Amino acid sequence: MAWYQVPGNEQDIVISTRVRFARNLSEYPFPSRLDAAGAKEIINKVGQVLEDNGFTKTDFSDISHTAAVSLVEKHYVSPEFVRESLPHALYLNEPCNLSVMLCEEDHIRLQCILPGLALQDAYKGACKVEQLLDERFDLAFDDKLGYLTHCPTNLGTAMRASVMLFLPATTMAGRMEALAARLNQLGLTVRGLYGEGSGSDGYLYQVSNQVTLGVTEEGTLRKLEDVVHQIIDNERKLRQSVSGRDLDLLTDRVLRAEGTLKYAHALTSAEFLKLAAEVRLGVAMGIIKDVKVEALTALLIEAMPATLTMNTEPTPKTEGERDLARAMLVREKLSGNP
Amino acid sequence: MLCEKCNKKKATVFYNENINGKVRSFNLCADCAKAMRDAGELEDISASFSSFASPFLSLEDSFFNDFFSLPFHTTGGLNAPSAPKKCPLCGATLSDISTTGKVGCAKCYETFADELEGPIQSAHGKTGHIGRIARGHRAKKEKADRISALKKQLKEAINDEKFEEAASLRDQIHALEGNA
Ligand SMILES: [Zn+2]
Ligand SMILES: [Zn+2]
């Protein structure tokens, strides 16, 4: 099972946790100054070690655009990776939630992604792969600058730890801006997952560390963990503070969203995201009792355009056909026995 | 070179875009570049400041400002007479690096250590790496740590007038420092 199909800690608020390392081989130019032959050499060398350790290769020159975008939707590769013109390949160990992009912005981008809040476990997972490669290759490193990366912003630990959060109450209370400012002072950053912080983006945000030089990996994780717990506490308090007429209105909205998701014949992805966020809030607040949070998390990936297209038989050919397939999938997932 | 927008400040951002074959380029100061970008006038930021928008990275505006607002040596002297310094491994020049905001290879950090020091400090602060250490560098670090621990013990031994112990510690330190 993939990360988005299993329950996680604090899943009423935390969707997923990721820890990623950037690494480079010291003897090759970074990807922007690398030729195709060099990129292939790196993929062969590093890929061999990964294949010997349970990873499966996906060569991006061999797969369809839809298949590539589906891997972005599952958060195994970055959107940039799909557009990359050099030879590039993904090595995936899905049962272990590990993925390695070869020849993205850096030679090696390895990550562990887990459901819910799991910073320590994601770090351990990423470290295992990192050690494997460190033992076999001369990684670009400097005593003062740490791991040498293509972009100087990543120098030092070259580690990015991020937590995807569902913050409807914090957003509706108008507190996201203040939160972003505070995080900034702490060397952390928050971004809306699908752009602006409006309801239509599903109230999803990604909080991650920004500073990588002059800090340890453990210190960074500790700080992020502390801050995320504070954000979670605040979000829960705000959710609990809704009462009286406001609660009636919210309850009405949430149940109407559930009704639409369960009975719609066609759903666009924007409508799905908006309604799924409302249902998620309803489940988290105990208003909706017969839907599981993890079903909503799975849909967050499986109802996205590319993944939906990949998983549907026969393959939907138009957006309209895809909207029908989406509605059918959502109906099945939400009315299945909880 | 002055910023072609305000004609006042030094141009430190070189913006190139290519949208469906339509090429535009500007030489801008950091402030005007940011203003134009915020106003949506620089459409294809990824063209010249590639992968600033990766969700894996979440690179921030602050770096965009900090890194490019620092005067690189080449920005004022593009007409410099002698051939510019080149990285022996990847062939990048300093202007390649300042144009893209990306370093060419690991060796570049050594080749352009002096020139990159300022931008790196302004992005990260005046600080050194304290995180994980790559395999090839671990022994060196362990030795340095061992020597500084022995030196501390030596100081204590001298303070406590334990001279025999001090002599033995001194030998150990010399032995470690000897096989550099
Ligand atoms: Zn200007
Ligand atoms: Zn170089």
PDB file of N, CA and C in Angstrom, chain A residues 97-185:
ATOM      1  N   ASN A  97       7.985   3.730   1.135  1.00  0.00           N
ATOM      2  CA  ASN A  97       7.707   5.157   1.007  1.00  0.00           C
ATOM      3  C   ASN A  97       8.935   5.981   0.641  1.00  0.00           C
ATOM      4  N   LEU A  98       9.846   5.358  -0.092  1.00  0.00           N
ATOM      5  CA  LEU A  98      11.079   6.034  -0.458  1.00  0.00           C
ATOM      6  C   LEU A  98      11.110   6.310  -1.958  1.00  0.00           C
ATOM      7  N   SER A  99      11.575   7.495  -2.330  1.00  0.00           N
ATOM      8  CA  SER A  99      11.745   7.775  -3.746  1.00  0.00           C
ATOM      9  C   SER A  99      13.020   8.579  -3.968  1.00  0.00           C
ATOM     10  N   VAL A 100      13.653   8.341  -5.101  1.00  0.00           N
ATOM     11  CA  VAL A 100      14.895   9.027  -5.428  1.00  0.00           C
ATOM     12  C   VAL A 100      14.795   9.561  -6.854  1.00  0.00           C
ATOM     13  N   MET A 101      14.931  10.881  -7.002  1.00  0.00           N
ATOM     14  CA  MET A 101      14.980  11.476  -8.335  1.00  0.00           C
ATOM     15  C   MET A 101      16.445  11.601  -8.720  1.00  0.00           C
ATOM     16  N   LEU A 102      16.811  11.076  -9.872  1.00  0.00           N
ATOM     17  CA  LEU A 102      18.184  11.243 -10.339  1.00  0.00           C
ATOM     18  C   LEU A 102      18.206  12.273 -11.463  1.00  0.00           C
ATOM     19  N   CYS A 103      19.117  13.241 -11.343  1.00  0.00           N
ATOM     20  CA  CYS A 103      19.255  14.334 -12.295  1.00  0.00           C
ATOM     21  C   CYS A 103      18.021  15.228 -12.339  1.00  0.00           C
ATOM     22  N   GLU A 104      17.600  15.682 -11.186  1.00  0.00           N
ATOM     23  CA  GLU A 104      16.651  16.795 -11.108  1.00  0.00           C
ATOM     24  C   GLU A 104      17.524  18.033 -11.014  1.00  0.00           C
ATOM     25  N   GLU A 105      17.264  18.930 -10.068  1.00  0.00           N
ATOM     26  CA  GLU A 105      18.143  20.097  -9.944  1.00  0.00           C
ATOM     27  C   GLU A 105      19.518  19.665  -9.432  1.00  0.00           C
ATOM     28  N   ASP A 106      19.526  18.681  -8.540  1.00  0.00           N
ATOM     29  CA  ASP A 106      20.770  18.070  -8.091  1.00  0.00           C
ATOM     30  C   ASP A 106      20.850  16.661  -8.675  1.00  0.00           C
ATOM     31  N   HIS A 107      22.047  16.054  -8.604  1.00  0.00           N
ATOM     32  CA  HIS A 107      22.179  14.692  -9.125  1.00  0.00           C
ATOM     33  C   HIS A 107      21.201  13.752  -8.427  1.00  0.00           C
ATOM     34  N   ILE A 108      21.125  13.901  -7.093  1.00  0.00           N
ATOM     35  CA  ILE A 108      20.309  12.988  -6.298  1.00  0.00           C
ATOM     36  C   ILE A 108      19.381  13.799  -5.403  1.00  0.00           C
ATOM     37  N   ARG A 109      18.093  13.514  -5.509  1.00  0.00           N
ATOM     38  CA  ARG A 109      17.120  14.064  -4.568  1.00  0.00           C
ATOM     39  C   ARG A 109      16.395  12.874  -3.998  1.00  0.00           C
ATOM     40  N   LEU A 110      16.647  12.544  -2.730  1.00  0.00           N
ATOM     41  CA  LEU A 110      16.002  11.368  -2.160  1.00  0.00           C
ATOM     42  C   LEU A 110      15.042  11.801  -1.078  1.00  0.00           C
ATOM     43  N   GLN A 111      13.914  11.104  -0.968  1.00  0.00           N
ATOM     44  CA  GLN A 111      12.947  11.501   0.050  1.00  0.00           C
ATOM     45  C   GLN A 111      12.192  10.312   0.623  1.00  0.00           C
ATOM     46  N   CYS A 112      11.721  10.522   1.849  1.00  0.00           N
ATOM     47  CA  CYS A 112      10.801   9.584   2.470  1.00  0.00           C
ATOM     48  C   CYS A 112       9.518  10.351   2.751  1.00  0.00           C
ATOM     49  N   ILE A 113       8.384   9.825   2.319  1.00  0.00           N
ATOM     50  CA  ILE A 113       7.097  10.474   2.578  1.00  0.00           C
ATOM     51  C   ILE A 113       6.205   9.520   3.359  1.00  0.00           C
ATOM     52  N   LEU A 114       5.594  10.021   4.429  1.00  0.00           N
ATOM     53  CA  LEU A 114       4.742   9.188   5.280  1.00  0.00           C
ATOM     54  C   LEU A 114       3.415   9.891   5.536  1.00  0.00           C
ATOM     55  N   PRO A 115       2.352   9.102   5.800  1.00  0.00           N
ATOM     56  CA  PRO A 115       1.074   9.742   6.113  1.00  0.00           C
ATOM     57  C   PRO A 115       1.105  10.339   7.521  1.00  0.00           C
ATOM     58  N   GLY A 116       0.350  11.417   7.738  1.00  0.00           N
ATOM     59  CA  GLY A 116       0.254  12.023   9.063  1.00  0.00           C
ATOM     60  C   GLY A 116       1.549  12.668   9.506  1.00  0.00           C
ATOM     61  N   LEU A 117       1.634  12.949  10.803  1.00  0.00           N
ATOM     62  CA  LEU A 117       2.832  13.597  11.345  1.00  0.00           C
ATOM     63  C   LEU A 117       3.830  12.524  11.741  1.00  0.00           C
ATOM     64  N   ALA A 118       4.996  12.492  11.087  1.00  0.00           N
ATOM     65  CA  ALA A 118       5.971  11.421  11.337  1.00  0.00           C
ATOM     66  C   ALA A 118       7.370  11.894  10.961  1.00  0.00           C
ATOM     67  N   LEU A 119       7.788  13.030  11.544  1.00  0.00           N
ATOM     68  CA  LEU A 119       9.072  13.609  11.146  1.00  0.00           C
ATOM     69  C   LEU A 119      10.254  12.685  11.429  1.00  0.00           C
ATOM     70  N   GLN A 120      10.266  12.077  12.634  1.00  0.00           N
ATOM     71  CA  GLN A 120      11.416  11.235  12.981  1.00  0.00           C
ATOM     72  C   GLN A 120      11.499  10.011  12.069  1.00  0.00           C
ATOM     73  N   ASP A 121      10.362   9.383  11.831  1.00  0.00           N
ATOM     74  CA  ASP A 121      10.374   8.190  10.979  1.00  0.00           C
ATOM     75  C   ASP A 121      10.750   8.534   9.536  1.00  0.00           C
ATOM     76  N   ALA A 122      10.249   9.670   9.041  1.00  0.00           N
ATOM     77  CA  ALA A 122      10.590  10.067   7.680  1.00  0.00           C
ATOM     78  C   ALA A 122      12.086  10.362   7.584  1.00  0.00           C
ATOM     79  N   TYR A 123      12.628  10.980   8.628  1.00  0.00           N
ATOM     80  CA  TYR A 123      14.067  11.267   8.658  1.00  0.00           C
ATOM     81  C   TYR A 123      14.869   9.962   8.646  1.00  0.00           C
ATOM     82  N   LYS A 124      14.460   9.012   9.486  1.00  0.00           N
ATOM     83  CA  LYS A 124      15.164   7.726   9.527  1.00  0.00           C
ATOM     84  C   LYS A 124      15.123   7.039   8.160  1.00  0.00           C
ATOM     85  N   GLY A 125      13.954   7.082   7.535  1.00  0.00           N
ATOM     86  CA  GLY A 125      13.814   6.459   6.217  1.00  0.00           C
ATOM     87  C   GLY A 125      14.745   7.084   5.202  1.00  0.00           C
ATOM     88  N   ALA A 126      14.787   8.407   5.181  1.00  0.00           N
ATOM     89  CA  ALA A 126      15.645   9.103   4.222  1.00  0.00           C
ATOM     90  C   ALA A 126      17.118   8.818   4.522  1.00  0.00           C
ATOM     91  N   CYS A 127      17.469   8.766   5.826  1.00  0.00           N
ATOM     92  CA  CYS A 127      18.867   8.522   6.216  1.00  0.00           C
ATOM     93  C   CYS A 127      19.363   7.163   5.721  1.00  0.00           C
ATOM     94  N   LYS A 128      18.475   6.162   5.746  1.00  0.00           N
ATOM     95  CA  LYS A 128      18.876   4.826   5.300  1.00  0.00           C
ATOM     96  C   LYS A 128      19.365   4.874   3.848  1.00  0.00           C
ATOM     97  N   VAL A 129      18.621   5.557   3.013  1.00  0.00           N
ATOM     98  CA  VAL A 129      19.017   5.655   1.605  1.00  0.00           C
ATOM     99  C   VAL A 129      20.281   6.504   1.475  1.00  0.00           C
ATOM    100  N   GLU A 130      20.338   7.564   2.255  1.00  0.00           N
ATOM    101  CA  GLU A 130      21.491   8.456   2.195  1.00  0.00           C
ATOM    102  C   GLU A 130      22.762   7.687   2.544  1.00  0.00           C
ATOM    103  N   GLN A 131      22.697   6.872   3.608  1.00  0.00           N
ATOM    104  CA  GLN A 131      23.869   6.096   4.037  1.00  0.00           C
ATOM    105  C   GLN A 131      24.318   5.120   2.963  1.00  0.00           C
ATOM    106  N   LEU A 132      23.313   4.505   2.357  1.00  0.00           N
ATOM    107  CA  LEU A 132      23.585   3.547   1.284  1.00  0.00           C
ATOM    108  C   LEU A 132      24.434   4.206   0.191  1.00  0.00           C
ATOM    109  N   LEU A 133      24.068   5.425  -0.185  1.00  0.00           N
ATOM    110  CA  LEU A 133      24.772   6.124  -1.259  1.00  0.00           C
ATOM    111  C   LEU A 133      26.093   6.702  -0.767  1.00  0.00           C
ATOM    112  N   ASP A 134      26.115   7.176   0.468  1.00  0.00           N
ATOM    113  CA  ASP A 134      27.334   7.741   1.047  1.00  0.00           C
ATOM    114  C   ASP A 134      28.443   6.689   1.106  1.00  0.00           C
ATOM    115  N   GLU A 135      28.067   5.424   1.391  1.00  0.00           N
ATOM    116  CA  GLU A 135      29.060   4.357   1.464  1.00  0.00           C
ATOM    117  C   GLU A 135      29.700   4.070   0.108  1.00  0.00           C
ATOM    118  N   ARG A 136      28.942   4.286  -0.959  1.00  0.00           N
ATOM    119  CA  ARG A 136      29.424   3.860  -2.276  1.00  0.00           C
ATOM    120  C   ARG A 136      29.949   4.977  -3.165  1.00  0.00           C
ATOM    121  N   PHE A 137      29.571   6.224  -2.865  1.00  0.00           N
ATOM    122  CA  PHE A 137      29.972   7.324  -3.749  1.00  0.00           C
ATOM    123  C   PHE A 137      30.655   8.436  -2.969  1.00  0.00           C
ATOM    124  N   ASP A 138      31.477   9.218  -3.694  1.00  0.00           N
ATOM    125  CA  ASP A 138      32.058  10.401  -3.082  1.00  0.00           C
ATOM    126  C   ASP A 138      31.080  11.544  -3.267  1.00  0.00           C
ATOM    127  N   LEU A 139      30.362  11.852  -2.206  1.00  0.00           N
ATOM    128  CA  LEU A 139      29.365  12.907  -2.291  1.00  0.00           C
ATOM    129  C   LEU A 139      30.041  14.262  -2.136  1.00  0.00           C
ATOM    130  N   ALA A 140      29.553  15.237  -2.909  1.00  0.00           N
ATOM    131  CA  ALA A 140      30.141  16.573  -2.868  1.00  0.00           C
ATOM    132  C   ALA A 140      29.902  17.195  -1.498  1.00  0.00           C
ATOM    133  N   PHE A 141      30.995  17.524  -0.805  1.00  0.00           N
ATOM    134  CA  PHE A 141      30.898  17.996   0.573  1.00  0.00           C
ATOM    135  C   PHE A 141      32.064  18.910   0.890  1.00  0.00           C
ATOM    136  N   ASP A 142      31.832  19.901   1.720  1.00  0.00           N
ATOM    137  CA  ASP A 142      32.867  20.814   2.174  1.00  0.00           C
ATOM    138  C   ASP A 142      32.710  20.976   3.688  1.00  0.00           C
ATOM    139  N   ASP A 143      33.855  21.001   4.405  1.00  0.00           N
ATOM    140  CA  ASP A 143      33.782  21.052   5.863  1.00  0.00           C
ATOM    141  C   ASP A 143      32.988  22.252   6.358  1.00  0.00           C
ATOM    142  N   LYS A 144      33.133  23.372   5.661  1.00  0.00           N
ATOM    143  CA  LYS A 144      32.464  24.595   6.127  1.00  0.00           C
ATOM    144  C   LYS A 144      31.057  24.758   5.546  1.00  0.00           C
ATOM    145  N   LEU A 145      30.902  24.363   4.258  1.00  0.00           N
ATOM    146  CA  LEU A 145      29.614  24.597   3.589  1.00  0.00           C
ATOM    147  C   LEU A 145      28.682  23.399   3.655  1.00  0.00           C
ATOM    148  N   GLY A 146      29.182  22.258   4.140  1.00  0.00           N
ATOM    149  CA  GLY A 146      28.336  21.070   4.203  1.00  0.00           C
ATOM    150  C   GLY A 146      28.154  20.436   2.840  1.00  0.00           C
ATOM    151  N   TYR A 147      26.987  19.851   2.592  1.00  0.00           N
ATOM    152  CA  TYR A 147      26.730  19.211   1.299  1.00  0.00           C
ATOM    153  C   TYR A 147      26.615  20.275   0.227  1.00  0.00           C
ATOM    154  N   LEU A 148      27.362  20.099  -0.845  1.00  0.00           N
ATOM    155  CA  LEU A 148      27.396  21.101  -1.905  1.00  0.00           C
ATOM    156  C   LEU A 148      26.251  20.844  -2.871  1.00  0.00           C
ATOM    157  N   THR A 149      25.458  21.887  -3.092  1.00  0.00           N
ATOM    158  CA  THR A 149      24.248  21.745  -3.891  1.00  0.00           C
ATOM    159  C   THR A 149      24.247  22.725  -5.052  1.00  0.00           C
ATOM    160  N   HIS A 150      23.444  22.395  -6.050  1.00  0.00           N
ATOM    161  CA  HIS A 150      23.350  23.229  -7.241  1.00  0.00           C
ATOM    162  C   HIS A 150      22.965  24.661  -6.884  1.00  0.00           C
ATOM    163  N   CYS A 151      21.959  24.796  -6.049  1.00  0.00           N
ATOM    164  CA  CYS A 151      21.534  26.124  -5.628  1.00  0.00           C
ATOM    165  C   CYS A 151      22.091  26.387  -4.232  1.00  0.00           C
ATOM    166  N   PRO A 152      22.800  27.508  -4.063  1.00  0.00           N
ATOM    167  CA  PRO A 152      23.434  27.771  -2.768  1.00  0.00           C
ATOM    168  C   PRO A 152      22.460  27.884  -1.592  1.00  0.00           C
ATOM    169  N   THR A 153      21.163  28.044  -1.846  1.00  0.00           N
ATOM    170  CA  THR A 153      20.195  28.098  -0.730  1.00  0.00           C
ATOM    171  C   THR A 153      20.106  26.786   0.019  1.00  0.00           C
ATOM    172  N   ASN A 154      20.527  25.674  -0.609  1.00  0.00           N
ATOM    173  CA  ASN A 154      20.386  24.371   0.044  1.00  0.00           C
ATOM    174  C   ASN A 154      21.651  23.886   0.743  1.00  0.00           C
ATOM    175  N   LEU A 155      22.720  24.680   0.695  1.00  0.00           N
ATOM    176  CA  LEU A 155      23.987  24.271   1.310  1.00  0.00           C
ATOM    177  C   LEU A 155      23.792  23.893   2.774  1.00  0.00           C
ATOM    178  N   GLY A 156      24.744  23.115   3.295  1.00  0.00           N
ATOM    179  CA  GLY A 156      24.666  22.718   4.705  1.00  0.00           C
ATOM    180  C   GLY A 156      24.091  21.325   4.800  1.00  0.00           C
ATOM    181  N   THR A 157      22.973  21.184   5.485  1.00  0.00           N
ATOM    182  CA  THR A 157      22.349  19.861   5.599  1.00  0.00           C
ATOM    183  C   THR A 157      21.739  19.434   4.271  1.00  0.00           C
ATOM    184  N   ALA A 158      21.402  20.401   3.406  1.00  0.00           N
ATOM    185  CA  ALA A 158      20.702  20.119   2.148  1.00  0.00           C
ATOM    186  C   ALA A 158      19.448  19.300   2.415  1.00  0.00           C
ATOM    187  N   MET A 159      18.891  19.494   3.600  1.00  0.00           N
ATOM    188  CA  MET A 159      17.687  18.746   3.987  1.00  0.00           C
ATOM    189  C   MET A 159      16.468  19.657   3.990  1.00  0.00           C
ATOM    190  N   ARG A 160      15.381  19.170   3.411  1.00  0.00           N
ATOM    191  CA  ARG A 160      14.121  19.892   3.482  1.00  0.00           C
ATOM    192  C   ARG A 160      13.119  18.967   4.144  1.00  0.00           C
ATOM    193  N   ALA A 161      12.616  19.372   5.304  1.00  0.00           N
ATOM    194  CA  ALA A 161      11.582  18.597   5.984  1.00  0.00           C
ATOM    195  C   ALA A 161      10.287  19.374   5.858  1.00  0.00           C
ATOM    196  N   SER A 162       9.213  18.723   5.442  1.00  0.00           N
ATOM    197  CA  SER A 162       7.968  19.465   5.296  1.00  0.00           C
ATOM    198  C   SER A 162       6.767  18.655   5.755  1.00  0.00           C
ATOM    199  N   VAL A 163       5.787  19.385   6.243  1.00  0.00           N
ATOM    200  CA  VAL A 163       4.577  18.773   6.779  1.00  0.00           C
ATOM    201  C   VAL A 163       3.392  19.416   6.067  1.00  0.00           C
ATOM    202  N   MET A 164       2.526  18.568   5.495  1.00  0.00           N
ATOM    203  CA  MET A 164       1.348  19.105   4.806  1.00  0.00           C
ATOM    204  C   MET A 164       0.173  19.140   5.779  1.00  0.00           C
ATOM    205  N   LEU A 165      -0.371  20.346   5.953  1.00  0.00           N
ATOM    206  CA  LEU A 165      -1.392  20.554   6.977  1.00  0.00           C
ATOM    207  C   LEU A 165      -2.720  20.981   6.384  1.00  0.00           C
ATOM    208  N   PHE A 166      -3.787  20.570   7.048  1.00  0.00           N
ATOM    209  CA  PHE A 166      -5.156  20.944   6.662  1.00  0.00           C
ATOM    210  C   PHE A 166      -5.666  21.931   7.712  1.00  0.00           C
ATOM    211  N   LEU A 167      -5.738  23.216   7.352  1.00  0.00           N
ATOM    212  CA  LEU A 167      -6.016  24.249   8.347  1.00  0.00           C
ATOM    213  C   LEU A 167      -7.238  25.108   7.999  1.00  0.00           C
ATOM    214  N   PRO A 168      -8.422  24.509   7.948  1.00  0.00           N
ATOM    215  CA  PRO A 168      -9.605  25.301   7.583  1.00  0.00           C
ATOM    216  C   PRO A 168      -9.953  26.366   8.633  1.00  0.00           C
ATOM    217  N   ALA A 169      -9.907  26.007   9.914  1.00  0.00           N
ATOM    218  CA  ALA A 169     -10.309  26.956  10.952  1.00  0.00           C
ATOM    219  C   ALA A 169      -9.330  28.119  11.030  1.00  0.00           C
ATOM    220  N   THR A 170      -8.029  27.806  10.984  1.00  0.00           N
ATOM    221  CA  THR A 170      -7.014  28.857  11.029  1.00  0.00           C
ATOM    222  C   THR A 170      -7.182  29.800   9.838  1.00  0.00           C
ATOM    223  N   THR A 171      -7.496  29.227   8.675  1.00  0.00           N
ATOM    224  CA  THR A 171      -7.681  30.052   7.479  1.00  0.00           C
ATOM    225  C   THR A 171      -8.929  30.931   7.610  1.00  0.00           C
ATOM    226  N   MET A 172     -10.056  30.309   8.010  1.00  0.00           N
ATOM    227  CA  MET A 172     -11.307  31.064   8.108  1.00  0.00           C
ATOM    228  C   MET A 172     -11.228  32.136   9.189  1.00  0.00           C
ATOM    229  N   ALA A 173     -10.406  31.902  10.210  1.00  0.00           N
ATOM    230  CA  ALA A 173     -10.244  32.901  11.261  1.00  0.00           C
ATOM    231  C   ALA A 173      -9.300  34.022  10.821  1.00  0.00           C
ATOM    232  N   GLY A 174      -8.776  33.922   9.602  1.00  0.00           N
ATOM    233  CA  GLY A 174      -7.901  34.964   9.069  1.00  0.00           C
ATOM    234  C   GLY A 174      -6.532  35.013   9.724  1.00  0.00           C
ATOM    235  N   ARG A 175      -6.055  33.851  10.176  1.00  0.00           N
ATOM    236  CA  ARG A 175      -4.795  33.871  10.922  1.00  0.00           C
ATOM    237  C   ARG A 175      -3.587  33.360  10.131  1.00  0.00           C
ATOM    238  N   MET A 176      -3.772  33.033   8.865  1.00  0.00           N
ATOM    239  CA  MET A 176      -2.656  32.458   8.113  1.00  0.00           C
ATOM    240  C   MET A 176      -1.505  33.442   7.930  1.00  0.00           C
ATOM    241  N   GLU A 177      -1.853  34.707   7.719  1.00  0.00           N
ATOM    242  CA  GLU A 177      -0.799  35.684   7.460  1.00  0.00           C
ATOM    243  C   GLU A 177       0.109  35.864   8.673  1.00  0.00           C
ATOM    244  N   ALA A 178      -0.537  35.979   9.835  1.00  0.00           N
ATOM    245  CA  ALA A 178       0.226  36.126  11.076  1.00  0.00           C
ATOM    246  C   ALA A 178       1.089  34.890  11.312  1.00  0.00           C
ATOM    247  N   LEU A 179       0.518  33.735  11.011  1.00  0.00           N
ATOM    248  CA  LEU A 179       1.259  32.482  11.188  1.00  0.00           C
ATOM    249  C   LEU A 179       2.486  32.458  10.273  1.00  0.00           C
ATOM    250  N   ALA A 180       2.284  32.861   9.027  1.00  0.00           N
ATOM    251  CA  ALA A 180       3.392  32.868   8.073  1.00  0.00           C
ATOM    252  C   ALA A 180       4.511  33.788   8.551  1.00  0.00           C
ATOM    253  N   ALA A 181       4.135  34.945   9.087  1.00  0.00           N
ATOM    254  CA  ALA A 181       5.143  35.896   9.559  1.00  0.00           C
ATOM    255  C   ALA A 181       5.935  35.304  10.718  1.00  0.00           C
ATOM    256  N   ARG A 182       5.220  34.620  11.615  1.00  0.00           N
ATOM    257  CA  ARG A 182       5.924  34.043  12.764  1.00  0.00           C
ATOM    258  C   ARG A 182       6.857  32.922  12.334  1.00  0.00           C
ATOM    259  N   LEU A 183       6.406  32.101  11.419  1.00  0.00           N
ATOM    260  CA  LEU A 183       7.226  30.988  10.944  1.00  0.00           C
ATOM    261  C   LEU A 183       8.507  31.513  10.298  1.00  0.00           C
ATOM    262  N   ASN A 184       8.349  32.596   9.570  1.00  0.00           N
ATOM    263  CA  ASN A 184       9.495  33.196   8.896  1.00  0.00           C
ATOM    264  C   ASN A 184      10.598  33.564   9.878  1.00  0.00           C
ATOM    265  N   GLN A 185      10.189  34.123  11.020  1.00  0.00           N
ATOM    266  CA  GLN A 185      11.173  34.506  12.040  1.00  0.00           C
ATOM    267  C   GLN A 185      11.906  33.281  12.576  1.00  0.00           C
TER     268      GLN A 185
END
